[in-house]
Short mmCIF file of C-alpha atoms in Angstrom, two decimals:
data_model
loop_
_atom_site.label_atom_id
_atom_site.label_comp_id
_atom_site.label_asym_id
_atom_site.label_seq_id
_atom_site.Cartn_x
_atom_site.Cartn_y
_atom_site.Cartn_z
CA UNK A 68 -2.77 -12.81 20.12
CA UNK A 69 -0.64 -15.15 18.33
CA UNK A 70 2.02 -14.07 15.39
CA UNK A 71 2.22 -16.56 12.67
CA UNK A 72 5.89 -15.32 11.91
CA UNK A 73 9.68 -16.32 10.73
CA UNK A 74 12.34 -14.85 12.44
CA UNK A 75 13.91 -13.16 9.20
CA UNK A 76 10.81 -12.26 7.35
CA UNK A 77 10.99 -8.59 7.24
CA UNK A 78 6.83 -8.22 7.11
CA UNK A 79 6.65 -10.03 10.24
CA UNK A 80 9.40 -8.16 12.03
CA UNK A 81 6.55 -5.02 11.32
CA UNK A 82 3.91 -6.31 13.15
CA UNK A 83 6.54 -7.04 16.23
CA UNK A 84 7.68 -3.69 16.09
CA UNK A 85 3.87 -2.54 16.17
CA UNK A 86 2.57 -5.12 18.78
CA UNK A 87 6.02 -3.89 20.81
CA UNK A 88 5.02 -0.42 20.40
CA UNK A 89 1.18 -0.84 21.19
CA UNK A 90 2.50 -3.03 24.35
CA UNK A 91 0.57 -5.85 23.52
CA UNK A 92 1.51 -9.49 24.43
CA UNK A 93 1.82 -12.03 22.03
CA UNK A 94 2.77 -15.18 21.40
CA UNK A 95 4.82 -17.04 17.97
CA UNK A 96 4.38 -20.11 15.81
CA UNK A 97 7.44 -20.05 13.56
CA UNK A 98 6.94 -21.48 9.73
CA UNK A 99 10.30 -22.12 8.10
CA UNK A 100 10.40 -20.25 5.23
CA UNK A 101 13.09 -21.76 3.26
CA UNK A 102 11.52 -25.14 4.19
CA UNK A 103 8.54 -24.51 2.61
CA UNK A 104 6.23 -24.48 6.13
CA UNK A 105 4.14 -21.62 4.77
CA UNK A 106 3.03 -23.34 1.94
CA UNK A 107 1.48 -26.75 3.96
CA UNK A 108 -2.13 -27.43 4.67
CA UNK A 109 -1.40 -26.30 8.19
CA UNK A 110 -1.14 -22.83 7.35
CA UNK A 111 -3.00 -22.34 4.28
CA UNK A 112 -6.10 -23.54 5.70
CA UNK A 113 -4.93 -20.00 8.20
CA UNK A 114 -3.80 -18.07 5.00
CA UNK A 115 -4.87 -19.03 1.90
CA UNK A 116 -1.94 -16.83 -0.08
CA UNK A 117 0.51 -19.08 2.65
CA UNK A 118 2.50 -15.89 3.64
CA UNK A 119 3.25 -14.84 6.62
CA UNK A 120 2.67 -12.48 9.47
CA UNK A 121 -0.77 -14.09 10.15
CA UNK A 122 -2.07 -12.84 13.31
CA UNK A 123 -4.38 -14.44 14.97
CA UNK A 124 -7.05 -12.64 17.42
CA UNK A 125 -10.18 -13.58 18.61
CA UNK A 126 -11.05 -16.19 16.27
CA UNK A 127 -10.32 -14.82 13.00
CA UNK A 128 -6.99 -14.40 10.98
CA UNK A 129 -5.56 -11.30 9.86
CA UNK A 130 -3.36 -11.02 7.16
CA UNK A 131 -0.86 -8.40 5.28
CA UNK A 132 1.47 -6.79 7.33
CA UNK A 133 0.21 -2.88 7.03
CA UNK A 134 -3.27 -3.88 7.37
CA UNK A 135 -2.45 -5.81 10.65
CA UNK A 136 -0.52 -2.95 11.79
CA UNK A 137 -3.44 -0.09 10.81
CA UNK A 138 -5.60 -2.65 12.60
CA UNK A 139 -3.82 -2.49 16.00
CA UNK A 140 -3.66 1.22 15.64
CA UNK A 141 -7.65 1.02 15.45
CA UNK A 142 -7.83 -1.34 18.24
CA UNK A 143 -5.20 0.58 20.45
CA UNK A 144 -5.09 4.21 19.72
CA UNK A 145 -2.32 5.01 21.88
CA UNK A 146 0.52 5.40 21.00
CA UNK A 147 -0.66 6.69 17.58
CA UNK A 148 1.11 5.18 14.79
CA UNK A 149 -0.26 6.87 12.30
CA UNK A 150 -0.96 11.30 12.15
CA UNK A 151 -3.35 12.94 13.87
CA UNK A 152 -4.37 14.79 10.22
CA UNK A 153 -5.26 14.01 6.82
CA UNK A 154 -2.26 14.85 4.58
CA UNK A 155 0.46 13.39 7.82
CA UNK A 156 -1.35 10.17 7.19
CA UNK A 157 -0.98 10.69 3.79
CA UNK A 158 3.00 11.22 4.21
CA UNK A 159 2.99 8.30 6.92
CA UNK A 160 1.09 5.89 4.81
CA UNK A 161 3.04 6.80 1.66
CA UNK A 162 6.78 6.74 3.17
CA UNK A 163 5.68 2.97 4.54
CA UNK A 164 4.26 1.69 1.27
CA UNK A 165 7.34 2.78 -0.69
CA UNK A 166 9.47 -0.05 1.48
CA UNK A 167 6.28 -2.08 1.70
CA UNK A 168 4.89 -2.29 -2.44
CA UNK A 169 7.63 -0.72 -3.70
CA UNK A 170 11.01 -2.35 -2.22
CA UNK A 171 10.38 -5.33 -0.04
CA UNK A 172 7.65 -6.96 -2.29
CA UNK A 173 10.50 -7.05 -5.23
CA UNK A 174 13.13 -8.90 -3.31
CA UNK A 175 11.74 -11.14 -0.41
CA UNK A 176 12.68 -14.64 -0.65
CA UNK A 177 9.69 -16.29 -3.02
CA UNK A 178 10.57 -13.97 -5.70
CA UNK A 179 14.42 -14.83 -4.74
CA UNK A 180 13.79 -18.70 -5.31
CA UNK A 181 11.73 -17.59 -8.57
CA UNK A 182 14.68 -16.57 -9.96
CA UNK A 183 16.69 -19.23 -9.48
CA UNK A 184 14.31 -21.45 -10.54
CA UNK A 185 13.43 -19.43 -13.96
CA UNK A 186 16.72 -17.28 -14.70
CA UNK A 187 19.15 -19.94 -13.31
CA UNK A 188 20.64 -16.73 -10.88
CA UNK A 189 23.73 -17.49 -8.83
CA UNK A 190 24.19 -16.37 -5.36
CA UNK A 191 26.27 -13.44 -7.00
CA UNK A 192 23.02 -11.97 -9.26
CA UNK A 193 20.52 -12.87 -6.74
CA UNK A 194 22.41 -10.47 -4.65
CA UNK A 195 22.98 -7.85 -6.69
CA UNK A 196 19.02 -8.28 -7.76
CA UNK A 197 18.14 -7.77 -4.18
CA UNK A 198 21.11 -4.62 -3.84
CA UNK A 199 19.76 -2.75 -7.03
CA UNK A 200 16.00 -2.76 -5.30
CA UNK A 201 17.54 -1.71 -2.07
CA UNK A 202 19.32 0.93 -2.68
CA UNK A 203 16.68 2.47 -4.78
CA UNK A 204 14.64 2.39 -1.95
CA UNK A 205 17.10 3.99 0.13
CA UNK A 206 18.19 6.85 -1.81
CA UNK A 207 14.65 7.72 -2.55
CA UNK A 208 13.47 7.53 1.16
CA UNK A 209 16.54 9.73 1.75
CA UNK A 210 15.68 12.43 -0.46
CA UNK A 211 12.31 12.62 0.87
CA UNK A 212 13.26 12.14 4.60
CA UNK A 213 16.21 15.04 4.08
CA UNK A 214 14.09 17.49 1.90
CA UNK A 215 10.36 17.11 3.65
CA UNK A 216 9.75 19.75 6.78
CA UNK A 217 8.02 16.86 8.37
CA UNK A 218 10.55 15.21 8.85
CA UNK A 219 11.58 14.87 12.82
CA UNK A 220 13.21 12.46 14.95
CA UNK A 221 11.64 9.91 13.56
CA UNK A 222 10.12 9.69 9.93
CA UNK A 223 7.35 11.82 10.66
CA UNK A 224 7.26 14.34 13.60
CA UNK A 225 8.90 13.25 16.75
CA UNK A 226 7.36 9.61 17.64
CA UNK A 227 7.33 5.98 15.61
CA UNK A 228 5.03 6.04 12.65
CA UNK A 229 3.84 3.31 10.62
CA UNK A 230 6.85 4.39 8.49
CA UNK A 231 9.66 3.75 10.61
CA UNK A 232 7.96 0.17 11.77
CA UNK A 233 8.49 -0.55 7.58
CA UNK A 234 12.02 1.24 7.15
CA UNK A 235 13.78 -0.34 9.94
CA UNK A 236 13.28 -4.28 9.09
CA UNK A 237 13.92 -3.48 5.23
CA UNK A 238 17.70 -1.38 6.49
CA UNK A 239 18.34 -4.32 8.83
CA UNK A 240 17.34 -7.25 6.22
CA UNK A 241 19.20 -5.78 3.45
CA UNK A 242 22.59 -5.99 5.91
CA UNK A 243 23.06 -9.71 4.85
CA UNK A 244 23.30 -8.68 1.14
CA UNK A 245 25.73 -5.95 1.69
CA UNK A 246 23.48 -3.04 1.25
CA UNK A 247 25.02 0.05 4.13
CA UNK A 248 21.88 1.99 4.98
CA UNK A 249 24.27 3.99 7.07
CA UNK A 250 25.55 5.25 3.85
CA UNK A 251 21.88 7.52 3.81
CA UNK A 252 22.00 9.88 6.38
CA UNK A 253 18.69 11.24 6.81
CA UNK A 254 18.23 7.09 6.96
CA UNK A 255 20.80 6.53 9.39
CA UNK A 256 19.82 9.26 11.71
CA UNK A 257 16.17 7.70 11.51
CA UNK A 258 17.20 4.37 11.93
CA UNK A 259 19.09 4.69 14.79
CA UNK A 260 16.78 6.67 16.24
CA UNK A 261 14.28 4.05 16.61
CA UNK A 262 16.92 1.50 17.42
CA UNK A 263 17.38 3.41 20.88
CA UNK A 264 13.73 2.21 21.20
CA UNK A 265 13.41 -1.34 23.10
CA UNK A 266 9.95 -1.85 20.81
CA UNK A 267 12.17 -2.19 17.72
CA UNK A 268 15.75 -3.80 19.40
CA UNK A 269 13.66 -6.45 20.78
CA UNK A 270 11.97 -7.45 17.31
CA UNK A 271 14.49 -8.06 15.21
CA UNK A 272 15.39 -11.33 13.68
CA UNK A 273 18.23 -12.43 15.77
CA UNK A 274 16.31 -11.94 19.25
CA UNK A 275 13.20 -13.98 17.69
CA UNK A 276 12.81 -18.00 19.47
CA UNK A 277 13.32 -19.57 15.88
CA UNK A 278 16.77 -17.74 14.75
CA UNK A 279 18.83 -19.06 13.05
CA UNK A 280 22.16 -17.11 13.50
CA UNK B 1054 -7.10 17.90 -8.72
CA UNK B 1055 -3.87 17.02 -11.12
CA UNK B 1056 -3.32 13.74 -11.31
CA UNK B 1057 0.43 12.47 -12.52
CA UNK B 1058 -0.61 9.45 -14.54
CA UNK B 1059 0.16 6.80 -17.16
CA UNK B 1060 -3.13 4.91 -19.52
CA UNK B 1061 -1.33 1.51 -18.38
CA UNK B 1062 0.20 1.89 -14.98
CA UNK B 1063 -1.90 0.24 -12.54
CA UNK B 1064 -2.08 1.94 -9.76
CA UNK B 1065 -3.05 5.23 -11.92
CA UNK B 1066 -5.62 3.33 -12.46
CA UNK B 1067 -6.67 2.38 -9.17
CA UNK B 1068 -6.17 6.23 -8.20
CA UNK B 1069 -8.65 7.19 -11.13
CA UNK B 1070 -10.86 4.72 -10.03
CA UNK B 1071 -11.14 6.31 -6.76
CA UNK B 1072 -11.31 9.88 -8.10
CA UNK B 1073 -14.31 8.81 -9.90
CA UNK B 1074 -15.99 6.54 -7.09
CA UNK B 1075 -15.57 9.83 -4.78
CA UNK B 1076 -17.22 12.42 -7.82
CA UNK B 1077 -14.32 14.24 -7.95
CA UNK B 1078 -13.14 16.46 -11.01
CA UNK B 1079 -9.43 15.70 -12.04
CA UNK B 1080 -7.02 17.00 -14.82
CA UNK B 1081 -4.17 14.52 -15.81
CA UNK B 1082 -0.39 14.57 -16.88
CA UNK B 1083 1.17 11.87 -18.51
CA UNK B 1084 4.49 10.64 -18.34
CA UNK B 1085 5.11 8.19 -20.64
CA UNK B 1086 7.08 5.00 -18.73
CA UNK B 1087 8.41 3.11 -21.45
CA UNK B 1088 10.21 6.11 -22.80
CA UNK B 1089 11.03 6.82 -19.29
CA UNK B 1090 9.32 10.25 -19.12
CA UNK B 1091 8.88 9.20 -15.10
CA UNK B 1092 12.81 9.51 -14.57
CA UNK B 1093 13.02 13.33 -15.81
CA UNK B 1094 13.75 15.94 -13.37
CA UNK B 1095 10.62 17.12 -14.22
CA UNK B 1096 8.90 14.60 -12.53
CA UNK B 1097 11.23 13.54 -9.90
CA UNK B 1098 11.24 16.78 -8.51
CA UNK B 1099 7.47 16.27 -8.04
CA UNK B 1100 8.02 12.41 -6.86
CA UNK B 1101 11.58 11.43 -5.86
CA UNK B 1102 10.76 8.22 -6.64
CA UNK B 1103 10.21 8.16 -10.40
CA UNK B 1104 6.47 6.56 -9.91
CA UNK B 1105 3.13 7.44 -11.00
CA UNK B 1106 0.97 8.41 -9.66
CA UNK B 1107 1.51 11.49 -7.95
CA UNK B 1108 -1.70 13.11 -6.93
CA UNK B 1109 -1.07 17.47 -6.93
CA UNK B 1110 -4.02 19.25 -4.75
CA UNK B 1111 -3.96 22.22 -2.59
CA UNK B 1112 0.02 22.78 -3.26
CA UNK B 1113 0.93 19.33 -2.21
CA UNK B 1114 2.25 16.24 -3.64
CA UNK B 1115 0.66 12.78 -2.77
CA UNK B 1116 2.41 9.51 -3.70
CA UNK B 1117 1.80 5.94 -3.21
CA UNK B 1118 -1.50 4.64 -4.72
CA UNK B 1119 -2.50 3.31 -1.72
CA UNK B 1120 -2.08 6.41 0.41
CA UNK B 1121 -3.80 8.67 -2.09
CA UNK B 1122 -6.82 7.09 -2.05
CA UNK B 1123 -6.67 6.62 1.88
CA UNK B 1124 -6.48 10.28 2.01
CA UNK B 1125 -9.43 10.36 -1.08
CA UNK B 1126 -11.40 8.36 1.54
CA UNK B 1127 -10.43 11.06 4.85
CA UNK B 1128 -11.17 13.66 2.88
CA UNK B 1129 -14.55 12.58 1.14
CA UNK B 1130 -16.06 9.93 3.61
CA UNK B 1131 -18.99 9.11 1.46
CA UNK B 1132 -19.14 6.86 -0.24
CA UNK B 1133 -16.47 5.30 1.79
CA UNK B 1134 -14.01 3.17 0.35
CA UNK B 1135 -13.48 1.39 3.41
CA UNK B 1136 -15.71 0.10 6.11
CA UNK B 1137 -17.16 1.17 9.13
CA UNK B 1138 -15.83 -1.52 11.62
CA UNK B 1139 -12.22 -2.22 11.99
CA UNK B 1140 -12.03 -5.96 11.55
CA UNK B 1141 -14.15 -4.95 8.35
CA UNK B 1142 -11.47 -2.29 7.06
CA UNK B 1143 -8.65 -5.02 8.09
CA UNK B 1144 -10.38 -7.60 5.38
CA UNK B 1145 -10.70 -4.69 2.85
CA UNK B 1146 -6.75 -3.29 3.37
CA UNK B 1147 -5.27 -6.74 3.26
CA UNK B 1148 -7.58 -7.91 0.45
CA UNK B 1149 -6.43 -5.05 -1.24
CA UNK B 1150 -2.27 -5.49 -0.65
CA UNK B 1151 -2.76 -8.73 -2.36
CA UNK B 1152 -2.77 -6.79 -5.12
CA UNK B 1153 -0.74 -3.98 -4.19
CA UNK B 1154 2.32 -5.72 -2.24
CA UNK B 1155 2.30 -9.21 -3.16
CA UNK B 1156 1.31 -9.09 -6.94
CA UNK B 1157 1.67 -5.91 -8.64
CA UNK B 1158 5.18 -4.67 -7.76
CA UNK B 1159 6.48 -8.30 -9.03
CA UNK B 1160 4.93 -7.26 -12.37
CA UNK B 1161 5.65 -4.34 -13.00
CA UNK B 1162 7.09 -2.51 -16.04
CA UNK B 1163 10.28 -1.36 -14.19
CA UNK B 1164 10.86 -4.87 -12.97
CA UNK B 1165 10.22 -6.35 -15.94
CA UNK B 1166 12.80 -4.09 -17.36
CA UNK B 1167 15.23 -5.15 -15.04
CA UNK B 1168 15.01 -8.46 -15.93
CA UNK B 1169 15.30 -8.02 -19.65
CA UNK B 1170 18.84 -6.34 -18.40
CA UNK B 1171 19.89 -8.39 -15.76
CA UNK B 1172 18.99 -11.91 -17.22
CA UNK B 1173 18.52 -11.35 -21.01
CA UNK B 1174 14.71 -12.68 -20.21
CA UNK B 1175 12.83 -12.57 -23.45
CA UNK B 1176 9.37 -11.67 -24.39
CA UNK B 1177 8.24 -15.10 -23.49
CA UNK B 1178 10.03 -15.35 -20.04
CA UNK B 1179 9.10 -12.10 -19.14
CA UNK B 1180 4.97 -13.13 -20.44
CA UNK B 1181 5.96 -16.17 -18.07
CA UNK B 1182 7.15 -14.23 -15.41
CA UNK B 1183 4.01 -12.11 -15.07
CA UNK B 1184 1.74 -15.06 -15.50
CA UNK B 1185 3.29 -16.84 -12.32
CA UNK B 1186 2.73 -13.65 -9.93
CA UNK B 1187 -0.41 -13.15 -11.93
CA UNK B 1188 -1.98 -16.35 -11.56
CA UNK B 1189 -1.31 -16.70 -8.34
CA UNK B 1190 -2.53 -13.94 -6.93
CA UNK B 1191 -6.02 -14.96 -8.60
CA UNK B 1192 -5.84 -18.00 -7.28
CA UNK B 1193 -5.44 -16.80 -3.71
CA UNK B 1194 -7.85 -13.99 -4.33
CA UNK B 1195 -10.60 -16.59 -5.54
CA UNK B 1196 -10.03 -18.72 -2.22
CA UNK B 1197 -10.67 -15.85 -0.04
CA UNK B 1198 -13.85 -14.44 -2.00
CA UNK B 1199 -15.33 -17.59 -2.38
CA UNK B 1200 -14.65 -18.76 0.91
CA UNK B 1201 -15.14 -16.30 3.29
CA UNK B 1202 -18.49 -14.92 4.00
CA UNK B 1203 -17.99 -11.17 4.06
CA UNK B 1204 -17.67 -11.11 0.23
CA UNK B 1205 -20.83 -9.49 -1.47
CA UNK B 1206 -21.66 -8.45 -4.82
CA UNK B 1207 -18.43 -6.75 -4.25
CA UNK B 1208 -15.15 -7.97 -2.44
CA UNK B 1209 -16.51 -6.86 0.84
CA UNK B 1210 -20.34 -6.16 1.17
CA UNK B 1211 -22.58 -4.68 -1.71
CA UNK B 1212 -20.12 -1.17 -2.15
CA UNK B 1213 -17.13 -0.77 -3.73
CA UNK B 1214 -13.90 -1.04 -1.51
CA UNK B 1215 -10.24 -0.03 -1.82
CA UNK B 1216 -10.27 -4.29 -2.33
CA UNK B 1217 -12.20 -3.70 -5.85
CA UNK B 1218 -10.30 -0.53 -7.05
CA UNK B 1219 -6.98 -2.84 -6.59
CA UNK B 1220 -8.20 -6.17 -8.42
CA UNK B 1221 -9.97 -4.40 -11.26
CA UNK B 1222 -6.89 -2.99 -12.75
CA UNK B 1223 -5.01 -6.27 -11.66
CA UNK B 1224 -7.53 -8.49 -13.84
CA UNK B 1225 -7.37 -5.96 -16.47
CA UNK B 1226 -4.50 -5.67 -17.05
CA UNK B 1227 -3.16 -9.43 -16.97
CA UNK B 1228 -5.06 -9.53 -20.36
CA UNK B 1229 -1.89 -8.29 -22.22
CA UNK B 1230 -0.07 -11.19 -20.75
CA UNK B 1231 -3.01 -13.81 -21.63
CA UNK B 1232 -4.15 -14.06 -18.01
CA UNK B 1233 -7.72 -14.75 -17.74
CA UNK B 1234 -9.62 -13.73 -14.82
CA UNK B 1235 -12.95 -15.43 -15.97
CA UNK B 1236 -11.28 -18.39 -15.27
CA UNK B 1237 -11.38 -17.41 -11.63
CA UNK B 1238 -15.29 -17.61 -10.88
CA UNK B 1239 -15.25 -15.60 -7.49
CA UNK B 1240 -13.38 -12.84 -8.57
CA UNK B 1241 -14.91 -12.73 -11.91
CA UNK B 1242 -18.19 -12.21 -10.45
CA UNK B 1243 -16.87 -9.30 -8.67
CA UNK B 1244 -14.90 -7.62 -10.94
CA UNK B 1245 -18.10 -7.66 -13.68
CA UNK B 1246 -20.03 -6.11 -10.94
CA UNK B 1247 -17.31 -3.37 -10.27
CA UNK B 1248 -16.94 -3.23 -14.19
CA UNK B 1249 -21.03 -2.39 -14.51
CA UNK B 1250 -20.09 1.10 -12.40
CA UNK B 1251 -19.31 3.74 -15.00
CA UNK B 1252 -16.48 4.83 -12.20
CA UNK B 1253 -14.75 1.47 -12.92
CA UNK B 1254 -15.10 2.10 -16.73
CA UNK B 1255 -14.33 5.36 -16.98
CA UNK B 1256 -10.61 4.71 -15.60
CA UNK B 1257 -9.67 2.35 -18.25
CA UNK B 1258 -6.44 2.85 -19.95
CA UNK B 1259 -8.18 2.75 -23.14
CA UNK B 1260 -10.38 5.58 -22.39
CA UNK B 1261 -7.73 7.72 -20.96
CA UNK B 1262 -6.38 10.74 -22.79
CA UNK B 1263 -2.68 9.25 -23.59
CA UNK B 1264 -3.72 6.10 -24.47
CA UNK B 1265 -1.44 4.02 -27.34
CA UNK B 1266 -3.79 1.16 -28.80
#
């Protein structure tokens, strides 16, 4: 498979968490982000919306970062990343999609640049922008990861869920702005958790071929 | 079924779409969002997060559109909202996160809130704002439907997907901002088809009990 990724893009660091978890290899074609790479010929003609992850696999191109992910969990049952019943899905797929519609979507880099370009924002609102999103996030995934019974080790139950692939690279991103996820400490616990986990160290930004650092 | 809801919020109306696809009977509570009925305890103590919709059945809270009407589709399988082979249901999920990661959150009312706050935007930047996500989601929607050859009468095959219950209420509701989806012939064509199904209809916001015309 190959990973149409950026090192810092926190959609792509996902589907490395997931391939890393499912044990599959893979290999990377970087796109700058900030350089506009995503948006060339090259890799529209892959992706038309010029986003990435892309993953390509057997002659077609997936695209979107959950569906990728619920994909591989198809493909490759084991390890489960999803629940073995209806309503732990449910939980799973809902914990993920607040970081992944509700958080990340708001304050990835496009809609960054789109507010310098439109609002005239300084380094100083872009970051509060991105800080106001964040910790939203974070205080709501920490009332529902300190409150719900299901609630284990990890996110859900005892093993890596869809959920913590999602929470992880949106604590880790929102670092650079100044945004403490070890402030949340049903988060933190979580977190760390799956940090002990060589699936998750081994995707993160700074270990990818294209950091920048 | 009680279904936490707003007439204009999007994903309520994907949810109702899917209630209504899958024949089920649902009561609904509305919370209004531009008074901020959403951020009561009232609510919150139902969905941490402040969002609609939250989906109450069998003494449990669902959030997250997306998730509900997964668990719509485990718990009802026909007719299914997804496909039957997993490179099928990977075309359907990311077809439908278009809408629901890379579009919708952008435009949203809380967003758009924040940047009447945080920049002073007016009503025309903020119609301007919504336009850009708007608009280009269509655009990258119309690529893919036109181009790729698992697109049917509907956005994948000749049922309705999760894919149709997320652009429906996408096109729809760009109206307010003067974003025309005729304009876009491929999803056009699909979204008149999904309109001709009363189940489409039926979830308008103008039909819905707490409508404000």
């Amino acid at each position: 498979m190959v990973l149409n990724d950026y090192f810092r893009s926190s959609a792509s660091f996902r589907v490395r968490i997931a391939l890393n978890l499912k044990g599959v290899s893979f290999s990377q074609v970087s796109h700058h982000l900030r350089r506009g790479e995503q948006r060339l010929p090259a890799f529209t003609s892959l992706n038309a919306q010029g986003l990435v992850p892309a993953l390509e696999t057997g002659g077609v191109v997936l695209t979107q970062s959950l569906a990728i992910i619920e994909y591989l969990d198809d493909l490759i049952p084991t390890p489960s990343l999803l629940c073995a019943d209806a309503l732990g899905r449910a939980r799973v797929r809902s914990l993920a999609m607040m970081v992944a519609c509700d958080a990340h979507p708001i304050t990835n880099l496009r809609v960054l640049e789109q507010l310098r370009a439109t609002f005239g924002a300084d380094e100083a609102a872009i970051a509060e922008w991105f800080r106001h999103w964040a910790v939203q996030l974070l205080q709501a995934m920490d009332c529902r990861l300190s409150s719900e019974p299901e609630t284990g080790a990890f996110c859900h139950g005892e093993s890596p869920t869809i959920a913590d692939v999602c929470l992880v690279p949106q604590a880790l991103n929102g670092e650079r702005f100044g945004v403490d996820w070890r402030a949340f400490p049903a988060v933190a616990r979580v977190v760390e958790r799956a940090l002990s986990l060589e699936a998750f160290r081994a995707a993160a930004p700074a270990l990818q071929p294209d950091a920048e650092l």
